[in-house]
Amino acid sequence: MTLTFTDPKSLDHDTIEEGTAFAPRFDAHGLIPVVTIEAGTNDVLMVAHMNAETLSLTLETGIAHYWSRSRRAIWKKGETSGELQEVVELRTDCDQDCIVMAVRQTGRGAACHTGRKSCFYRRVSVAGVEARLEDTGLPRLFDPKAVYGS
Amino acid sequence: MTLTFTDPKSLDHDTIEEGTAFAPRFDAHGLIPVVTIEAGTNDVLMVAHMNAETLSLTLETGIAHYWSRSRRAIWKKGETSGELQEVVELRTDCDQDCIVMAVRQTGRGAACHTGRKSCFYRRVSVAGVEARLEDTGLPRLFDPKAVYGS
């Protein structure tokens, strides 16, 4: 089964913004950015992309499937690491060119391939004209070398 | 004053992921996506883009400046509506191609041009093979016609 989405070109501006038709505006590469947050805390875990196929797979199965731009392949999150993401809610924005997906992170609770809960483990600090990064202290929940073997 | 960022091409993979150099990986259009969240609640307010100039402006002034892709211009958020965003923290992800920015939303508390707190005011629901949108009930905090005059 594959879900059908409305073609955004078939809708006027007001219908895209206020209507009930889900008309995801995929970009020139057929992708839409997805902000994945932890259900409950709203912590941003990661940002990735879906195409129509993986968006459909995600909605059908309730398990997050992304499109890997580097591997050009369907990316069932956690297939290697065991850190599957169970979808709780999927929202889109006013112009339907982005998705926020609330999930329950399974496994050891690490959405990031570095073994941390979130990919956003560094904050920017400014000193003079230079911007640098500081670790926010998120612990590693797994050893990436042991999990990915490299 | 303009902040200097490290060129990511000058860094190896491990240094990008674990180092202290801020080396934002702007895309082919010179842009980086920014997920703007409300400090405290972590609610996702909006997703937009910055280029090097508006990222620098944001860090220097502590007020969110984006790059408007439709207008091809610097977009000081809230300049028309009064809904400025005060930056609390800016984080980047493992491969430094995305930013999460925590803000205090000023004005009436509406980040979305539709007058709502967040742009993500509709959830996706699936019925059979069709995906549709449901309003999550976020109230309008201002009347966009009165604010933007259209």
mmCIF file of C-alpha atoms in Angstrom:
data_model
loop_
_atom_site.group_PDB
_atom_site.id
_atom_site.type_symbol
_atom_site.label_atom_id
_atom_site.label_comp_id
_atom_site.label_asym_id
_atom_site.label_seq_id
_atom_site.Cartn_x
_atom_site.Cartn_y
_atom_site.Cartn_z
ATOM 1 C CA MET A 1 0.000 0.000 0.000
ATOM 2 C CA THR A 2 1.220 3.470 -0.817
ATOM 3 C CA LEU A 3 -0.402 6.598 0.506
ATOM 4 C CA THR A 4 -1.489 9.302 -1.883
ATOM 5 C CA PHE A 5 -0.541 12.909 -1.278
ATOM 6 C CA THR A 6 -2.158 15.908 -2.905
ATOM 7 C CA ASP A 7 -0.091 17.718 -5.552
ATOM 8 C CA PRO A 8 0.549 21.187 -4.084
ATOM 9 C CA LYS A 9 0.441 22.684 -7.600
ATOM 10 C CA SER A 10 -3.253 21.775 -7.674
ATOM 11 C CA LEU A 11 -3.990 23.985 -4.643
ATOM 12 C CA ASP A 12 -4.140 27.725 -4.192
ATOM 13 C CA HIS A 13 -2.127 29.527 -1.520
ATOM 14 C CA ASP A 14 -4.932 29.722 1.057
ATOM 15 C CA THR A 15 -5.805 26.045 0.678
ATOM 16 C CA ILE A 16 -2.157 25.041 1.202
ATOM 17 C CA GLU A 17 -1.986 27.161 4.360
ATOM 18 C CA GLU A 18 -5.389 26.561 5.898
ATOM 19 C CA GLY A 19 -6.826 23.489 4.210
ATOM 20 C CA THR A 20 -7.058 19.840 5.165
ATOM 21 C CA ALA A 21 -5.304 18.423 2.073
ATOM 22 C CA PHE A 22 -1.829 17.111 2.849
ATOM 23 C CA ALA A 23 0.204 18.407 -0.084
ATOM 24 C CA PRO A 24 3.877 18.099 0.892
ATOM 25 C CA ARG A 25 6.031 20.416 -1.204
ATOM 26 C CA PHE A 26 8.993 18.232 -2.078
ATOM 27 C CA ASP A 27 12.012 20.170 -3.352
ATOM 28 C CA ALA A 28 13.702 19.847 -6.759
ATOM 29 C CA HIS A 29 15.315 16.618 -5.538
ATOM 30 C CA GLY A 30 11.976 15.196 -4.413
ATOM 31 C CA LEU A 31 12.827 15.671 -0.736
ATOM 32 C CA ILE A 32 11.243 17.365 2.272
ATOM 33 C CA PRO A 33 13.170 18.192 5.460
ATOM 34 C CA VAL A 34 12.013 16.471 8.643
ATOM 35 C CA VAL A 35 12.728 17.741 12.148
ATOM 36 C CA THR A 36 12.531 14.774 14.497
ATOM 37 C CA ILE A 37 11.677 15.611 18.089
ATOM 38 C CA GLU A 38 11.262 13.464 21.176
ATOM 39 C CA ALA A 39 7.598 13.101 22.107
ATOM 40 C CA GLY A 40 7.014 14.603 25.527
ATOM 41 C CA THR A 41 10.194 16.679 25.937
ATOM 42 C CA ASN A 42 10.146 18.187 22.395
ATOM 43 C CA ASP A 43 13.957 17.830 22.336
ATOM 44 C CA VAL A 44 15.166 18.097 18.750
ATOM 45 C CA LEU A 45 16.845 14.764 18.035
ATOM 46 C CA MET A 46 17.878 15.134 14.399
ATOM 47 C CA VAL A 47 17.043 16.720 11.065
ATOM 48 C CA ALA A 48 16.884 14.531 7.962
ATOM 49 C CA HIS A 49 14.922 14.196 4.720
ATOM 50 C CA MET A 50 12.118 12.065 3.317
ATOM 51 C CA ASN A 51 10.937 11.531 -0.218
ATOM 52 C CA ALA A 52 7.350 10.576 -1.068
ATOM 53 C CA GLU A 53 8.132 6.873 -0.717
ATOM 54 C CA THR A 54 9.714 7.087 2.744
ATOM 55 C CA LEU A 55 7.093 9.567 3.954
ATOM 56 C CA SER A 56 4.467 7.051 2.910
ATOM 57 C CA LEU A 57 6.392 4.169 4.526
ATOM 58 C CA THR A 58 6.712 6.168 7.748
ATOM 59 C CA LEU A 59 2.984 6.902 7.905
ATOM 60 C CA GLU A 60 2.011 3.341 6.980
ATOM 61 C CA THR A 61 4.337 1.538 9.392
ATOM 62 C CA GLY A 62 4.566 4.042 12.249
ATOM 63 C CA ILE A 63 8.362 3.628 12.112
ATOM 64 C CA ALA A 64 10.605 6.461 10.864
ATOM 65 C CA HIS A 65 11.992 5.934 7.365
ATOM 66 C CA TYR A 66 14.175 8.653 5.839
ATOM 67 C CA TRP A 67 15.919 9.091 2.508
ATOM 68 C CA SER A 68 19.686 8.941 2.829
ATOM 69 C CA ARG A 69 21.108 11.599 0.527
ATOM 70 C CA SER A 70 24.640 10.229 0.863
ATOM 71 C CA ARG A 71 23.707 6.602 0.146
ATOM 72 C CA ARG A 72 20.790 7.458 -2.172
ATOM 73 C CA ALA A 73 18.713 4.792 -0.495
ATOM 74 C CA ILE A 74 15.819 4.250 1.869
ATOM 75 C CA TRP A 75 17.104 4.693 5.410
ATOM 76 C CA LYS A 76 15.086 2.833 8.014
ATOM 77 C CA LYS A 77 16.450 4.637 11.046
ATOM 78 C CA GLY A 78 17.937 2.183 13.552
ATOM 79 C CA GLU A 79 18.069 -0.790 11.203
ATOM 80 C CA THR A 80 21.786 -1.200 11.977
ATOM 81 C CA SER A 81 21.965 0.274 15.472
ATOM 82 C CA GLY A 82 18.619 -0.961 16.776
ATOM 83 C CA GLU A 83 17.557 2.616 17.577
ATOM 84 C CA LEU A 84 14.223 2.551 15.736
ATOM 85 C CA GLN A 85 11.942 5.561 16.040
ATOM 86 C CA GLU A 86 8.238 5.017 16.728
ATOM 87 C CA VAL A 87 6.139 7.811 15.274
ATOM 88 C CA VAL A 88 3.784 9.578 17.677
ATOM 89 C CA GLU A 89 2.716 12.539 15.567
ATOM 90 C CA LEU A 90 3.633 14.145 12.278
ATOM 91 C CA ARG A 91 2.923 17.816 11.621
ATOM 92 C CA THR A 92 3.508 20.093 8.656
ATOM 93 C CA ASP A 93 3.987 23.837 8.480
ATOM 94 C CA CYS A 94 2.030 26.688 6.923
ATOM 95 C CA ASP A 95 3.459 26.285 3.419
ATOM 96 C CA GLN A 96 3.853 22.495 3.696
ATOM 97 C CA ASP A 97 7.551 22.411 2.818
ATOM 98 C CA CYS A 98 8.728 20.955 6.129
ATOM 99 C CA ILE A 99 7.701 18.271 8.616
ATOM 100 C CA VAL A 100 8.037 17.991 12.388
ATOM 101 C CA MET A 101 7.810 14.397 13.581
ATOM 102 C CA ALA A 102 7.447 13.495 17.254
ATOM 103 C CA VAL A 103 8.855 10.030 18.042
ATOM 104 C CA ARG A 104 9.615 7.610 20.823
ATOM 105 C CA GLN A 105 13.292 6.792 20.428
ATOM 106 C CA THR A 106 13.787 3.067 21.089
ATOM 107 C CA GLY A 107 16.986 1.126 21.749
ATOM 108 C CA ARG A 108 19.467 2.965 23.935
ATOM 109 C CA GLY A 109 17.782 6.270 23.189
ATOM 110 C CA ALA A 110 20.402 7.569 20.783
ATOM 111 C CA ALA A 111 19.174 9.262 17.608
ATOM 112 C CA CYS A 112 22.679 10.388 16.600
ATOM 113 C CA HIS A 113 25.178 8.074 14.892
ATOM 114 C CA THR A 114 27.794 9.372 17.371
ATOM 115 C CA GLY A 115 25.875 7.523 20.100
ATOM 116 C CA ARG A 116 24.305 10.613 21.638
ATOM 117 C CA LYS A 117 20.595 11.192 22.209
ATOM 118 C CA SER A 118 20.557 14.169 19.840
ATOM 119 C CA CYS A 119 22.713 15.324 16.934
ATOM 120 C CA PHE A 120 22.671 18.819 18.452
ATOM 121 C CA TYR A 121 25.299 18.272 21.170
ATOM 122 C CA ARG A 122 27.300 21.461 20.588
ATOM 123 C CA ARG A 123 26.372 25.079 21.149
ATOM 124 C CA VAL A 124 27.875 28.071 19.378
ATOM 125 C CA SER A 125 29.768 30.584 21.486
ATOM 126 C CA VAL A 126 31.162 33.872 20.213
ATOM 127 C CA ALA A 127 34.481 35.313 21.352
ATOM 128 C CA GLY A 128 35.501 38.480 19.535
ATOM 129 C CA VAL A 129 34.994 37.873 15.813
ATOM 130 C CA GLU A 130 35.266 34.113 16.140
ATOM 131 C CA ALA A 131 32.404 31.668 16.621
ATOM 132 C CA ARG A 132 33.355 28.380 18.242
ATOM 133 C CA LEU A 133 31.567 25.254 19.489
ATOM 134 C CA GLU A 134 31.207 24.000 23.060
ATOM 135 C CA ASP A 135 30.063 20.512 23.975
ATOM 136 C CA THR A 136 26.753 20.627 25.855
ATOM 137 C CA GLY A 137 27.721 17.429 27.678
ATOM 138 C CA LEU A 138 25.282 14.937 26.127
ATOM 139 C CA PRO A 139 26.671 11.500 27.030
ATOM 140 C CA ARG A 140 27.303 8.753 24.484
ATOM 141 C CA LEU A 141 24.708 6.012 24.946
ATOM 142 C CA PHE A 142 26.580 3.624 22.674
ATOM 143 C CA ASP A 143 30.047 3.295 21.190
ATOM 144 C CA PRO A 144 29.718 4.015 17.451
ATOM 145 C CA LYS A 145 32.794 1.906 16.656
ATOM 146 C CA ALA A 146 31.179 -1.122 18.291
ATOM 147 C CA VAL A 147 27.827 -0.504 16.587
ATOM 148 C CA TYR A 148 28.925 0.511 13.085
ATOM 149 C CA GLY A 149 32.284 -1.241 13.060
ATOM 150 C CA SER A 150 34.305 1.744 11.934
ATOM 151 C CA MET B 1 31.750 43.530 12.489
ATOM 152 C CA THR B 2 31.334 40.223 10.756
ATOM 153 C CA LEU B 3 32.030 36.915 12.416
ATOM 154 C CA THR B 4 34.378 34.476 10.780
ATOM 155 C CA PHE B 5 33.378 30.847 10.347
ATOM 156 C CA THR B 6 35.727 27.990 9.604
ATOM 157 C CA ASP B 7 35.603 26.554 6.084
ATOM 158 C CA PRO B 8 34.353 22.969 6.543
ATOM 159 C CA LYS B 9 36.484 21.865 3.566
ATOM 160 C CA SER B 10 39.539 22.645 5.700
ATOM 161 C CA LEU B 11 38.501 20.094 8.344
ATOM 162 C CA ASP B 12 38.498 16.318 8.380
ATOM 163 C CA HIS B 13 35.391 14.305 9.229
ATOM 164 C CA ASP B 14 36.244 13.742 12.906
ATOM 165 C CA THR B 15 37.058 17.399 13.495
ATOM 166 C CA ILE B 16 33.737 18.462 11.973
ATOM 167 C CA GLU B 17 31.867 16.016 14.220
ATOM 168 C CA GLU B 18 33.765 16.329 17.473
ATOM 169 C CA GLY B 19 35.824 19.514 17.244
ATOM 170 C CA THR B 20 35.337 23.042 18.549
ATOM 171 C CA ALA B 21 35.597 24.835 15.196
ATOM 172 C CA PHE B 22 32.250 26.178 13.995
ATOM 173 C CA ALA B 23 32.275 25.284 10.311
ATOM 174 C CA PRO B 24 28.697 25.606 9.061
ATOM 175 C CA ARG B 25 28.179 23.600 5.877
ATOM 176 C CA PHE B 26 26.152 25.968 3.722
ATOM 177 C CA ASP B 27 24.459 24.283 0.760
ATOM 178 C CA ALA B 28 24.988 25.020 -2.936
ATOM 179 C CA HIS B 29 22.840 28.154 -2.505
ATOM 180 C CA GLY B 30 24.927 29.330 0.465
ATOM 181 C CA LEU B 31 22.150 28.499 2.928
ATOM 182 C CA ILE B 32 21.817 26.432 6.092
ATOM 183 C CA PRO B 33 18.451 25.328 7.531
ATOM 184 C CA VAL B 34 17.543 26.646 10.964
ATOM 185 C CA VAL B 35 15.010 25.029 13.299
ATOM 186 C CA THR B 36 13.751 27.715 15.642
ATOM 187 C CA ILE B 37 12.441 26.462 18.974
ATOM 188 C CA GLU B 38 10.969 28.239 21.985
ATOM 189 C CA ALA B 39 13.456 28.373 24.845
ATOM 190 C CA GLY B 40 12.046 26.488 27.808
ATOM 191 C CA THR B 41 9.286 24.497 26.114
ATOM 192 C CA ASN B 42 11.369 23.387 23.080
ATOM 193 C CA ASP B 43 8.252 23.865 20.934
ATOM 194 C CA VAL B 44 9.278 24.031 17.271
ATOM 195 C CA LEU B 45 8.184 27.476 16.103
ATOM 196 C CA MET B 46 9.405 27.544 12.497
ATOM 197 C CA VAL B 47 12.042 26.298 10.081
ATOM 198 C CA ALA B 48 13.858 28.807 7.878
ATOM 199 C CA HIS B 49 17.292 29.440 6.372
ATOM 200 C CA MET B 50 20.315 31.612 7.042
ATOM 201 C CA ASN B 51 23.273 32.489 4.872
ATOM 202 C CA ALA B 52 26.681 33.420 6.315
ATOM 203 C CA GLU B 53 25.708 37.078 6.562
ATOM 204 C CA THR B 54 22.455 36.548 8.474
ATOM 205 C CA LEU B 55 24.020 33.857 10.680
ATOM 206 C CA SER B 56 26.687 36.389 11.589
ATOM 207 C CA LEU B 57 24.072 39.131 12.123
ATOM 208 C CA THR B 58 22.067 36.807 14.371
ATOM 209 C CA LEU B 59 25.074 35.943 16.517
ATOM 210 C CA GLU B 60 26.268 39.551 16.708
ATOM 211 C CA THR B 61 22.930 41.150 17.550
ATOM 212 C CA GLY B 62 21.211 38.353 19.480
ATOM 213 C CA ILE B 63 18.133 38.908 17.285
ATOM 214 C CA ALA B 64 17.101 36.306 14.676
ATOM 215 C CA HIS B 65 17.910 37.271 11.083
ATOM 216 C CA TYR B 66 17.081 34.793 8.321
ATOM 217 C CA TRP B 67 17.534 34.779 4.566
ATOM 218 C CA SER B 68 14.243 35.017 2.709
ATOM 219 C CA ARG B 69 14.478 32.662 -0.261
ATOM 220 C CA SER B 70 11.314 34.106 -1.847
ATOM 221 C CA ARG B 71 12.360 37.746 -1.490
ATOM 222 C CA ARG B 72 16.122 37.067 -1.850
ATOM 223 C CA ALA B 73 16.777 39.467 0.981
ATOM 224 C CA ILE B 74 17.817 39.641 4.612
ATOM 225 C CA TRP B 75 14.761 38.876 6.730
ATOM 226 C CA LYS B 76 14.891 40.371 10.206
ATOM 227 C CA LYS B 77 12.106 38.300 11.713
ATOM 228 C CA GLY B 78 9.397 40.504 13.193
ATOM 229 C CA GLU B 79 10.507 43.718 11.508
ATOM 230 C CA THR B 80 6.996 44.172 10.080
ATOM 231 C CA SER B 81 4.931 42.331 12.686
ATOM 232 C CA GLY B 82 6.897 43.294 15.789
ATOM 233 C CA GLU B 83 7.445 39.628 16.647
ATOM 234 C CA LEU B 84 11.243 39.772 17.039
ATOM 235 C CA GLN B 85 13.044 36.666 18.253
ATOM 236 C CA GLU B 86 15.693 37.019 20.975
ATOM 237 C CA VAL B 87 18.335 34.328 20.669
ATOM 238 C CA VAL B 88 18.974 32.238 23.765
ATOM 239 C CA GLU B 89 21.145 29.484 22.319
ATOM 240 C CA LEU B 90 22.313 28.289 18.934
ATOM 241 C CA ARG B 91 23.401 24.689 18.388
ATOM 242 C CA THR B 92 24.680 22.769 15.400
ATOM 243 C CA ASP B 93 24.508 19.088 14.576
ATOM 244 C CA CYS B 94 27.097 16.357 14.104
ATOM 245 C CA ASP B 95 27.891 17.195 10.481
ATOM 246 C CA GLN B 96 27.273 20.933 10.897
ATOM 247 C CA ASP B 97 24.720 21.239 8.094
ATOM 248 C CA CYS B 98 21.830 22.364 10.287
ATOM 249 C CA ILE B 99 21.180 24.725 13.199
ATOM 250 C CA VAL B 100 18.764 24.598 16.119
ATOM 251 C CA MET B 101 18.141 28.023 17.617
ATOM 252 C CA ALA B 102 16.332 28.517 20.924
ATOM 253 C CA VAL B 103 14.606 31.905 21.145
ATOM 254 C CA ARG B 104 12.318 34.032 23.254
ATOM 255 C CA GLN B 105 9.485 35.018 20.950
ATOM 256 C CA THR B 106 8.582 38.669 21.611
ATOM 257 C CA GLY B 107 5.497 40.644 20.548
ATOM 258 C CA ARG B 108 2.287 38.652 20.746
ATOM 259 C CA GLY B 109 4.217 35.410 20.712
ATOM 260 C CA ALA B 110 3.465 34.447 17.133
ATOM 261 C CA ALA B 111 6.318 33.074 15.041
ATOM 262 C CA CYS B 112 4.057 32.190 12.107
ATOM 263 C CA HIS B 113 2.873 34.754 9.555
ATOM 264 C CA THR B 114 -0.634 33.282 9.958
ATOM 265 C CA GLY B 115 -0.657 34.760 13.480
ATOM 266 C CA ARG B 116 -0.141 31.469 15.288
ATOM 267 C CA LYS B 117 2.619 30.703 17.787
ATOM 268 C CA SER B 118 4.101 28.012 15.553
ATOM 269 C CA CYS B 119 4.008 27.251 11.833
ATOM 270 C CA PHE B 120 3.278 23.612 12.707
ATOM 271 C CA TYR B 121 -0.424 23.950 13.513
ATOM 272 C CA ARG B 122 -1.647 20.915 11.550
ATOM 273 C CA ARG B 123 -1.070 17.222 12.134
ATOM 274 C CA VAL B 124 -1.202 14.498 9.514
ATOM 275 C CA SER B 125 -3.873 11.831 9.880
ATOM 276 C CA VAL B 126 -4.186 8.757 7.712
ATOM 277 C CA ALA B 127 -7.523 7.317 6.597
ATOM 278 C CA GLY B 128 -7.240 4.420 4.181
ATOM 279 C CA VAL B 129 -4.741 5.394 1.506
ATOM 280 C CA GLU B 130 -5.259 9.095 2.024
ATOM 281 C CA ALA B 131 -3.253 11.382 4.296
ATOM 282 C CA ARG B 132 -5.065 14.498 5.445
ATOM 283 C CA LEU B 133 -4.402 17.409 7.822
ATOM 284 C CA GLU B 134 -6.171 18.245 11.078
ATOM 285 C CA ASP B 135 -5.867 21.571 12.865
ATOM 286 C CA THR B 136 -4.192 21.135 16.267
ATOM 287 C CA GLY B 137 -6.136 24.146 17.552
ATOM 288 C CA LEU B 138 -3.334 26.703 17.936
ATOM 289 C CA PRO B 139 -5.107 30.077 18.268
ATOM 290 C CA ARG B 140 -4.274 33.111 16.123
ATOM 291 C CA LEU B 141 -2.497 35.680 18.275
ATOM 292 C CA PHE B 142 -2.826 38.362 15.617
ATOM 293 C CA ASP B 143 -4.857 38.953 12.476
ATOM 294 C CA PRO B 144 -2.457 38.637 9.532
ATOM 295 C CA LYS B 145 -4.625 40.918 7.358
ATOM 296 C CA ALA B 146 -4.311 43.694 9.942
ATOM 297 C CA VAL B 147 -0.561 43.156 10.373
ATOM 298 C CA TYR B 148 0.527 42.565 6.769
ATOM 299 C CA GLY B 149 -2.305 44.410 5.042
ATOM 300 C CA SER B 150 -3.263 41.646 2.616
#
